Amino acid sequence: MIHEDGVQIKTEKSNITTMMEFILLGFSYSPNLQWILFGIFLVLYLTILMCNSVIVLITRIDPTLQTPMYFFLNHFSILEICYVTVTIPRMLTDLLSQKGHISFFTCAAQMCLVLLFGGLECLLLAVMAYHRYVAICNPLHYGLIMSPQVCVQLVTASWVSGVPVVIGQTWQVFSLPFCGSTTINHFFCDLPPVFKLACGDTFVNEIAVYVVAVVFIMVPFLLIVVSYGKIISNILKLRSARGRAKAFSTCSSHLTVVVLFYGTASTTYLQPKPNQSEETGKLISLFYTVLIPTLNPIIYTLRNKDITVALRKLLSKLST
């Protein structure tokens, strides 16, 4: 009797374990490319860590970079490190093991962090656009508007504001019943592929996703568009061609990052579900989770004289 009960309990636990686990398909359909993909993603990940860590270091120790612009860039680089660390190490592990098993709670935690850091990136890009607007369009009051206290408040608000929304949305998604296939055709737990595994009507949940996407993607984007509309209008009024070129150059890096990130993220989270191809979605996700974070520090360093000068000073100190 005890033995039978034990077997019954063990069977129940086994069933619960099976139901509480997903399988990330990732890139398992191309096992011949396993080591090539592993090497590429490992190099990209190490590049992101190294480049962003260097930006964080020099913006903290170089006295000439103790300004609001580089304060925001410092936090943006920290965010990039956090953002890629949520997805790439897991992807590298799955490429090695070729299994892709991920627990229900780990999947939920990964989705929560991806949404949190992605939303935070949108907010920080909007804050950086507002900073550019104040610097170019309202230079006389720049020191008052962009005081250290205000900068800290803007960054803190960006970090904190999305937390309750993202936690609530993640809980809403993972409270849905899941049945049938447990295979997620993706390399991390993202909203669209997880929704496809849910049973029943997910209309209300999808509407909630679109609402949050509009708030955290489109609203900051509109703020960026308005800021740069005023910036460009103000720059065109400058009589000096050299002054216009300098003003445009200070904005070009940020604009490039905005276009790259928003172009890919909005395609994933604002595109209607029937139009989403799984393979296309996976490719687009690679852009905004791996490729763009790799390009961001390069864009900011190569197009920024202050950063390159500070980097040369740091390298000269280390070499002596």
mmCIF file of C-alpha atoms in Angstrom:
data_model
loop_
_atom_site.group_PDB
_atom_site.id
_atom_site.type_symbol
_atom_site.label_atom_id
_atom_site.label_comp_id
_atom_site.label_asym_id
_atom_site.label_seq_id
_atom_site.Cartn_x
_atom_site.Cartn_y
_atom_site.Cartn_z
ATOM 1 C CA MET A 1 0.000 0.000 0.000
ATOM 2 C CA ILE A 2 2.787 2.355 0.930
ATOM 3 C CA HIS A 3 4.663 1.284 -2.162
ATOM 4 C CA GLU A 4 1.654 1.979 -4.393
ATOM 5 C CA ASP A 5 1.120 5.371 -2.774
ATOM 6 C CA GLY A 6 4.767 6.158 -3.313
ATOM 7 C CA VAL A 7 4.521 5.202 -6.980
ATOM 8 C CA GLN A 8 1.355 7.270 -7.352
ATOM 9 C CA ILE A 9 2.963 10.326 -5.713
ATOM 10 C CA LYS A 10 6.080 9.904 -7.851
ATOM 11 C CA THR A 11 3.944 9.701 -11.012
ATOM 12 C CA GLU A 12 2.025 12.817 -10.039
ATOM 13 C CA LYS A 13 5.261 14.677 -9.380
ATOM 14 C CA SER A 14 6.617 13.525 -12.740
ATOM 15 C CA ASN A 15 3.515 14.815 -14.516
ATOM 16 C CA ILE A 16 3.757 18.150 -12.689
ATOM 17 C CA THR A 17 7.412 18.449 -13.642
ATOM 18 C CA THR A 18 6.558 17.772 -17.287
ATOM 19 C CA MET A 19 3.839 20.436 -17.262
ATOM 20 C CA MET A 20 6.135 22.929 -15.544
ATOM 21 C CA GLU A 21 8.808 22.850 -18.245
ATOM 22 C CA PHE A 22 9.278 24.309 -21.721
ATOM 23 C CA ILE A 23 11.775 23.513 -24.470
ATOM 24 C CA LEU A 24 13.485 26.390 -26.274
ATOM 25 C CA LEU A 25 13.979 25.261 -29.862
ATOM 26 C CA GLY A 26 16.579 27.971 -30.509
ATOM 27 C CA PHE A 27 18.878 26.954 -33.358
ATOM 28 C CA SER A 28 18.682 23.192 -32.793
ATOM 29 C CA TYR A 29 17.438 22.708 -36.367
ATOM 30 C CA SER A 30 20.991 23.464 -37.551
ATOM 31 C CA PRO A 31 23.241 21.146 -35.464
ATOM 32 C CA ASN A 32 25.992 21.302 -38.101
ATOM 33 C CA LEU A 33 26.356 25.027 -37.378
ATOM 34 C CA GLN A 34 26.324 24.558 -33.597
ATOM 35 C CA TRP A 35 29.962 25.420 -32.939
ATOM 36 C CA ILE A 36 30.046 28.219 -35.525
ATOM 37 C CA LEU A 37 26.984 29.887 -33.980
ATOM 38 C CA PHE A 38 28.393 29.334 -30.489
ATOM 39 C CA GLY A 39 31.668 31.012 -31.463
ATOM 40 C CA ILE A 40 29.934 33.959 -33.167
ATOM 41 C CA PHE A 41 27.543 34.642 -30.270
ATOM 42 C CA LEU A 42 30.298 34.198 -27.676
ATOM 43 C CA VAL A 43 32.513 36.749 -29.467
ATOM 44 C CA LEU A 44 29.596 39.178 -29.782
ATOM 45 C CA TYR A 45 28.687 38.756 -26.103
ATOM 46 C CA LEU A 46 32.261 39.342 -24.938
ATOM 47 C CA THR A 47 32.470 42.380 -27.250
ATOM 48 C CA ILE A 48 29.297 43.853 -25.743
ATOM 49 C CA LEU A 49 30.555 43.259 -22.194
ATOM 50 C CA MET A 50 34.009 44.688 -22.894
ATOM 51 C CA CYS A 51 32.923 47.771 -24.873
ATOM 52 C CA ASN A 52 30.136 48.760 -22.502
ATOM 53 C CA SER A 53 32.321 48.141 -19.457
ATOM 54 C CA VAL A 54 34.956 50.462 -20.939
ATOM 55 C CA ILE A 55 32.304 53.160 -21.487
ATOM 56 C CA VAL A 56 31.072 52.756 -17.904
ATOM 57 C CA LEU A 57 34.663 52.980 -16.618
ATOM 58 C CA ILE A 58 35.777 56.058 -18.548
ATOM 59 C CA THR A 59 32.522 57.970 -17.947
ATOM 60 C CA ARG A 60 33.039 57.447 -14.231
ATOM 61 C CA ILE A 61 36.749 58.198 -13.874
ATOM 62 C CA ASP A 62 37.407 60.874 -16.532
ATOM 63 C CA PRO A 63 36.718 64.382 -15.134
ATOM 64 C CA THR A 64 35.827 65.778 -18.577
ATOM 65 C CA LEU A 65 32.993 63.269 -18.896
ATOM 66 C CA GLN A 66 31.223 64.201 -15.650
ATOM 67 C CA THR A 67 28.290 65.757 -17.492
ATOM 68 C CA PRO A 68 24.594 64.818 -17.829
ATOM 69 C CA MET A 69 25.137 63.464 -21.348
ATOM 70 C CA TYR A 70 27.685 60.897 -20.203
ATOM 71 C CA PHE A 71 25.768 60.204 -16.990
ATOM 72 C CA PHE A 72 22.907 58.957 -19.171
ATOM 73 C CA LEU A 73 25.317 57.104 -21.469
ATOM 74 C CA ASN A 74 26.821 55.412 -18.404
ATOM 75 C CA HIS A 75 23.425 54.055 -17.358
ATOM 76 C CA PHE A 76 22.604 53.097 -20.941
ATOM 77 C CA SER A 77 25.784 50.988 -21.101
ATOM 78 C CA ILE A 78 24.953 49.305 -17.777
ATOM 79 C CA LEU A 79 21.494 48.555 -19.166
ATOM 80 C CA GLU A 80 22.966 47.009 -22.322
ATOM 81 C CA ILE A 81 25.115 44.659 -20.213
ATOM 82 C CA CYS A 82 22.058 43.570 -18.199
ATOM 83 C CA TYR A 83 19.912 43.230 -21.322
ATOM 84 C CA VAL A 84 22.210 40.864 -23.227
ATOM 85 C CA THR A 85 23.104 38.850 -20.109
ATOM 86 C CA VAL A 86 19.462 37.808 -19.754
ATOM 87 C CA THR A 87 19.418 36.097 -23.175
ATOM 88 C CA ILE A 88 22.861 35.327 -24.654
ATOM 89 C CA PRO A 89 24.388 33.103 -21.897
ATOM 90 C CA ARG A 90 21.243 30.965 -21.939
ATOM 91 C CA MET A 91 21.453 30.750 -25.745
ATOM 92 C CA LEU A 92 25.117 29.711 -25.551
ATOM 93 C CA THR A 93 24.269 26.982 -23.021
ATOM 94 C CA ASP A 94 21.492 25.633 -25.245
ATOM 95 C CA LEU A 95 23.809 25.599 -28.265
ATOM 96 C CA LEU A 96 26.254 23.418 -26.306
ATOM 97 C CA SER A 97 23.696 21.053 -24.779
ATOM 98 C CA GLN A 98 21.282 20.977 -27.760
ATOM 99 C CA LYS A 99 18.478 20.359 -25.238
ATOM 100 C CA GLY A 100 16.910 23.726 -24.485
ATOM 101 C CA HIS A 101 14.953 22.637 -21.398
ATOM 102 C CA ILE A 102 13.832 25.621 -19.327
ATOM 103 C CA SER A 103 11.606 25.530 -16.260
ATOM 104 C CA PHE A 104 8.291 27.354 -16.125
ATOM 105 C CA PHE A 105 9.546 29.833 -13.521
ATOM 106 C CA THR A 106 12.901 30.433 -15.242
ATOM 107 C CA CYS A 107 11.052 31.142 -18.483
ATOM 108 C CA ALA A 108 8.770 33.603 -16.680
ATOM 109 C CA ALA A 109 11.750 35.317 -15.029
ATOM 110 C CA GLN A 110 13.585 35.612 -18.354
ATOM 111 C CA MET A 111 10.546 37.118 -20.076
ATOM 112 C CA CYS A 112 10.037 39.549 -17.196
ATOM 113 C CA LEU A 113 13.648 40.771 -17.362
ATOM 114 C CA VAL A 114 13.687 41.037 -21.171
ATOM 115 C CA LEU A 115 10.515 43.148 -21.108
ATOM 116 C CA LEU A 116 11.822 45.224 -18.206
ATOM 117 C CA PHE A 117 15.186 46.024 -19.796
ATOM 118 C CA GLY A 118 13.623 46.524 -23.234
ATOM 119 C CA GLY A 119 11.085 48.994 -21.843
ATOM 120 C CA LEU A 120 13.810 50.718 -19.858
ATOM 121 C CA GLU A 121 15.891 51.136 -23.020
ATOM 122 C CA CYS A 122 12.952 52.921 -24.687
ATOM 123 C CA LEU A 123 12.568 55.241 -21.695
ATOM 124 C CA LEU A 124 16.297 55.994 -21.459
ATOM 125 C CA LEU A 125 16.459 56.785 -25.171
ATOM 126 C CA ALA A 126 13.582 59.249 -24.639
ATOM 127 C CA VAL A 127 15.406 60.816 -21.664
ATOM 128 C CA MET A 128 18.581 61.172 -23.750
ATOM 129 C CA ALA A 129 16.561 62.805 -26.554
ATOM 130 C CA TYR A 130 15.079 65.269 -24.041
ATOM 131 C CA HIS A 131 18.601 66.039 -22.824
ATOM 132 C CA ARG A 132 19.704 66.817 -26.397
ATOM 133 C CA TYR A 133 16.646 69.061 -26.803
ATOM 134 C CA VAL A 134 17.496 71.058 -23.673
ATOM 135 C CA ALA A 135 21.185 71.338 -24.645
ATOM 136 C CA ILE A 136 20.470 72.634 -28.153
ATOM 137 C CA CYS A 137 17.153 74.474 -27.839
ATOM 138 C CA ASN A 138 17.430 75.881 -24.318
ATOM 139 C CA PRO A 139 21.162 76.264 -23.586
ATOM 140 C CA LEU A 140 20.787 79.249 -21.235
ATOM 141 C CA HIS A 141 18.757 77.188 -18.756
ATOM 142 C CA TYR A 142 20.617 73.925 -19.375
ATOM 143 C CA GLY A 143 22.433 73.909 -16.005
ATOM 144 C CA LEU A 144 19.171 74.520 -14.124
ATOM 145 C CA ILE A 145 17.027 72.017 -16.039
ATOM 146 C CA MET A 146 19.680 69.292 -16.209
ATOM 147 C CA SER A 147 20.939 69.572 -12.644
ATOM 148 C CA PRO A 148 22.488 66.457 -11.059
ATOM 149 C CA GLN A 149 19.333 65.959 -8.984
ATOM 150 C CA VAL A 150 17.086 66.059 -12.057
ATOM 151 C CA CYS A 151 19.357 63.630 -13.934
ATOM 152 C CA VAL A 152 19.226 61.151 -11.050
ATOM 153 C CA GLN A 153 15.434 61.517 -10.836
ATOM 154 C CA LEU A 154 15.005 60.893 -14.581
ATOM 155 C CA VAL A 155 17.175 57.769 -14.523
ATOM 156 C CA THR A 156 15.549 56.456 -11.327
ATOM 157 C CA ALA A 157 12.076 56.988 -12.785
ATOM 158 C CA SER A 158 13.125 55.108 -15.921
ATOM 159 C CA TRP A 159 14.485 52.151 -13.921
ATOM 160 C CA VAL A 160 11.531 51.939 -11.531
ATOM 161 C CA SER A 161 8.438 52.880 -13.557
ATOM 162 C CA GLY A 162 8.267 49.707 -15.640
ATOM 163 C CA VAL A 163 8.745 47.200 -12.804
ATOM 164 C CA PRO A 164 5.109 46.808 -11.612
ATOM 165 C CA VAL A 165 3.753 46.850 -15.185
ATOM 166 C CA VAL A 166 6.174 44.177 -16.417
ATOM 167 C CA ILE A 167 5.663 41.945 -13.383
ATOM 168 C CA GLY A 168 1.885 42.224 -13.819
ATOM 169 C CA GLN A 169 2.070 41.418 -17.519
ATOM 170 C CA THR A 170 4.375 38.435 -16.979
ATOM 171 C CA TRP A 171 2.043 37.067 -14.311
ATOM 172 C CA GLN A 172 -0.903 37.540 -16.679
ATOM 173 C CA VAL A 173 0.818 35.615 -19.477
ATOM 174 C CA PHE A 174 1.995 32.711 -17.323
ATOM 175 C CA SER A 175 -1.339 32.377 -15.541
ATOM 176 C CA LEU A 176 -2.780 31.199 -18.878
ATOM 177 C CA PRO A 177 -3.328 27.445 -19.299
ATOM 178 C CA PHE A 178 -0.706 25.758 -21.491
ATOM 179 C CA CYS A 179 -1.479 22.500 -23.254
ATOM 180 C CA GLY A 180 -0.257 20.425 -26.156
ATOM 181 C CA SER A 181 3.231 21.327 -27.353
ATOM 182 C CA THR A 182 5.710 22.744 -24.847
ATOM 183 C CA THR A 183 8.255 23.687 -27.527
ATOM 184 C CA ILE A 184 8.946 27.423 -27.864
ATOM 185 C CA ASN A 185 10.270 28.150 -31.341
ATOM 186 C CA HIS A 186 12.659 30.832 -30.153
ATOM 187 C CA PHE A 187 16.005 31.226 -28.399
ATOM 188 C CA PHE A 188 14.484 32.938 -25.342
ATOM 189 C CA CYS A 189 11.062 33.227 -23.692
ATOM 190 C CA ASP A 190 9.501 36.053 -25.665
ATOM 191 C CA LEU A 191 5.842 37.082 -25.713
ATOM 192 C CA PRO A 192 4.734 36.068 -29.255
ATOM 193 C CA PRO A 193 6.067 32.455 -29.221
ATOM 194 C CA VAL A 194 4.862 31.805 -25.647
ATOM 195 C CA PHE A 195 1.378 33.084 -26.546
ATOM 196 C CA LYS A 196 1.200 30.474 -29.317
ATOM 197 C CA LEU A 197 1.403 27.686 -26.722
ATOM 198 C CA ALA A 198 -1.472 29.007 -24.612
ATOM 199 C CA CYS A 199 -4.868 27.309 -24.689
ATOM 200 C CA GLY A 200 -8.178 29.079 -24.986
ATOM 201 C CA ASP A 201 -8.877 32.701 -25.831
ATOM 202 C CA THR A 202 -5.848 34.985 -25.396
ATOM 203 C CA PHE A 203 -7.501 38.072 -26.917
ATOM 204 C CA VAL A 204 -7.613 40.054 -23.657
ATOM 205 C CA ASN A 205 -3.984 39.177 -22.883
ATOM 206 C CA GLU A 206 -2.851 40.225 -26.366
ATOM 207 C CA ILE A 207 -4.709 43.535 -26.063
ATOM 208 C CA ALA A 208 -2.908 44.109 -22.732
ATOM 209 C CA VAL A 209 0.422 43.430 -24.488
ATOM 210 C CA TYR A 210 -0.365 45.962 -27.220
ATOM 211 C CA VAL A 211 -1.400 48.580 -24.651
ATOM 212 C CA VAL A 212 1.846 48.152 -22.707
ATOM 213 C CA ALA A 213 3.835 48.137 -25.968
ATOM 214 C CA VAL A 214 2.210 51.414 -26.991
ATOM 215 C CA VAL A 215 3.003 52.966 -23.597
ATOM 216 C CA PHE A 216 6.626 51.802 -23.450
ATOM 217 C CA ILE A 217 7.503 51.869 -27.168
ATOM 218 C CA MET A 218 5.296 54.366 -28.983
ATOM 219 C CA VAL A 219 4.952 57.058 -26.290
ATOM 220 C CA PRO A 220 8.742 57.372 -25.748
ATOM 221 C CA PHE A 221 9.186 57.231 -29.534
ATOM 222 C CA LEU A 222 6.735 60.115 -30.018
ATOM 223 C CA LEU A 223 8.598 62.094 -27.346
ATOM 224 C CA ILE A 224 11.836 61.433 -29.229
ATOM 225 C CA VAL A 225 10.253 62.515 -32.530
ATOM 226 C CA VAL A 226 8.920 65.749 -30.962
ATOM 227 C CA SER A 227 12.292 66.473 -29.319
ATOM 228 C CA TYR A 228 14.232 65.945 -32.534
ATOM 229 C CA GLY A 229 11.657 67.861 -34.555
ATOM 230 C CA LYS A 230 12.353 70.899 -32.381
ATOM 231 C CA ILE A 231 16.094 70.205 -32.404
ATOM 232 C CA ILE A 232 16.264 70.051 -36.206
ATOM 233 C CA SER A 233 14.112 73.177 -36.514
ATOM 234 C CA ASN A 234 16.442 75.006 -34.124
ATOM 235 C CA ILE A 235 19.604 73.766 -35.894
ATOM 236 C CA LEU A 236 18.351 74.912 -39.300
ATOM 237 C CA LYS A 237 18.000 78.427 -37.919
ATOM 238 C CA LEU A 238 21.736 78.587 -37.166
ATOM 239 C CA ARG A 239 23.592 80.817 -39.614
ATOM 240 C CA SER A 240 26.924 79.066 -39.293
ATOM 241 C CA ALA A 241 27.318 75.910 -41.390
ATOM 242 C CA ARG A 242 29.982 74.722 -38.969
ATOM 243 C CA GLY A 243 27.580 75.232 -36.051
ATOM 244 C CA ARG A 244 24.869 73.236 -37.818
ATOM 245 C CA ALA A 245 27.296 70.406 -38.597
ATOM 246 C CA LYS A 246 28.496 70.275 -34.975
ATOM 247 C CA ALA A 247 24.935 70.258 -33.636
ATOM 248 C CA PHE A 248 23.911 67.473 -36.005
ATOM 249 C CA SER A 249 26.995 65.412 -35.120
ATOM 250 C CA THR A 250 26.129 65.470 -31.400
ATOM 251 C CA CYS A 251 22.713 63.970 -32.217
ATOM 252 C CA SER A 252 23.636 61.499 -34.958
ATOM 253 C CA SER A 253 24.808 58.693 -32.637
ATOM 254 C CA HIS A 254 21.659 58.799 -30.552
ATOM 255 C CA LEU A 255 19.417 58.974 -33.630
ATOM 256 C CA THR A 256 21.148 55.957 -35.159
ATOM 257 C CA VAL A 257 20.576 53.892 -32.002
ATOM 258 C CA VAL A 258 16.912 55.005 -31.835
ATOM 259 C CA VAL A 259 16.201 54.012 -35.438
ATOM 260 C CA LEU A 260 17.892 50.603 -35.085
ATOM 261 C CA PHE A 261 16.270 49.663 -31.777
ATOM 262 C CA TYR A 262 12.771 50.974 -32.435
ATOM 263 C CA GLY A 263 12.688 49.622 -35.973
ATOM 264 C CA THR A 264 13.174 46.036 -34.807
ATOM 265 C CA ALA A 265 11.407 46.109 -31.417
ATOM 266 C CA SER A 266 8.213 47.670 -32.799
ATOM 267 C CA THR A 267 8.101 45.019 -35.546
ATOM 268 C CA THR A 268 8.004 42.298 -32.891
ATOM 269 C CA TYR A 269 5.627 43.766 -30.322
ATOM 270 C CA LEU A 270 3.302 45.934 -32.429
ATOM 271 C CA GLN A 271 2.800 43.622 -35.409
ATOM 272 C CA PRO A 272 -0.531 41.723 -35.488
ATOM 273 C CA LYS A 273 -0.162 38.093 -34.453
ATOM 274 C CA PRO A 274 -1.336 36.446 -37.755
ATOM 275 C CA ASN A 275 1.383 38.316 -39.647
ATOM 276 C CA GLN A 276 4.202 37.087 -37.423
ATOM 277 C CA SER A 277 6.410 34.400 -38.933
ATOM 278 C CA GLU A 278 8.271 32.436 -36.248
ATOM 279 C CA GLU A 279 11.538 32.349 -38.178
ATOM 280 C CA THR A 280 11.275 36.027 -39.116
ATOM 281 C CA GLY A 281 10.473 36.904 -35.502
ATOM 282 C CA LYS A 282 13.511 34.952 -34.348
ATOM 283 C CA LEU A 283 15.751 36.777 -36.823
ATOM 284 C CA ILE A 284 14.382 40.192 -35.814
ATOM 285 C CA SER A 285 14.892 39.304 -32.148
ATOM 286 C CA LEU A 286 18.536 38.529 -32.918
ATOM 287 C CA PHE A 287 18.882 42.084 -34.198
ATOM 288 C CA TYR A 288 17.579 43.877 -31.099
ATOM 289 C CA THR A 289 18.961 41.444 -28.505
ATOM 290 C CA VAL A 290 22.425 40.731 -29.970
ATOM 291 C CA LEU A 291 23.436 42.747 -33.033
ATOM 292 C CA ILE A 292 22.200 46.214 -32.009
ATOM 293 C CA PRO A 293 23.714 45.992 -28.470
ATOM 294 C CA THR A 294 26.992 45.087 -30.219
ATOM 295 C CA LEU A 295 26.781 48.122 -32.494
ATOM 296 C CA ASN A 296 25.632 50.630 -29.843
ATOM 297 C CA PRO A 297 28.973 51.122 -28.013
ATOM 298 C CA ILE A 298 30.797 51.228 -31.355
ATOM 299 C CA ILE A 299 28.402 53.915 -32.619
ATOM 300 C CA TYR A 300 28.825 55.995 -29.459
ATOM 301 C CA THR A 301 32.621 55.682 -29.305
ATOM 302 C CA LEU A 302 33.523 56.113 -32.975
ATOM 303 C CA ARG A 303 31.243 59.127 -33.442
ATOM 304 C CA ASN A 304 32.110 60.820 -30.172
ATOM 305 C CA LYS A 305 35.391 62.732 -29.860
ATOM 306 C CA ASP A 306 35.158 63.095 -26.063
ATOM 307 C CA ILE A 307 34.864 59.330 -25.629
ATOM 308 C CA THR A 308 37.735 58.574 -28.021
ATOM 309 C CA VAL A 309 39.993 61.163 -26.322
ATOM 310 C CA ALA A 310 39.154 59.758 -22.871
ATOM 311 C CA LEU A 311 39.815 56.232 -24.131
ATOM 312 C CA ARG A 312 43.228 57.236 -25.478
ATOM 313 C CA LYS A 313 44.100 58.851 -22.160
ATOM 314 C CA LEU A 314 43.098 55.677 -20.313
ATOM 315 C CA LEU A 315 45.132 53.472 -22.658
ATOM 316 C CA SER A 316 48.185 55.719 -22.319
ATOM 317 C CA LYS A 317 47.943 55.512 -18.524
ATOM 318 C CA LEU A 318 47.667 51.740 -18.621
ATOM 319 C CA SER A 319 50.623 51.414 -20.989
ATOM 320 C CA THR A 320 52.963 53.487 -18.786
#
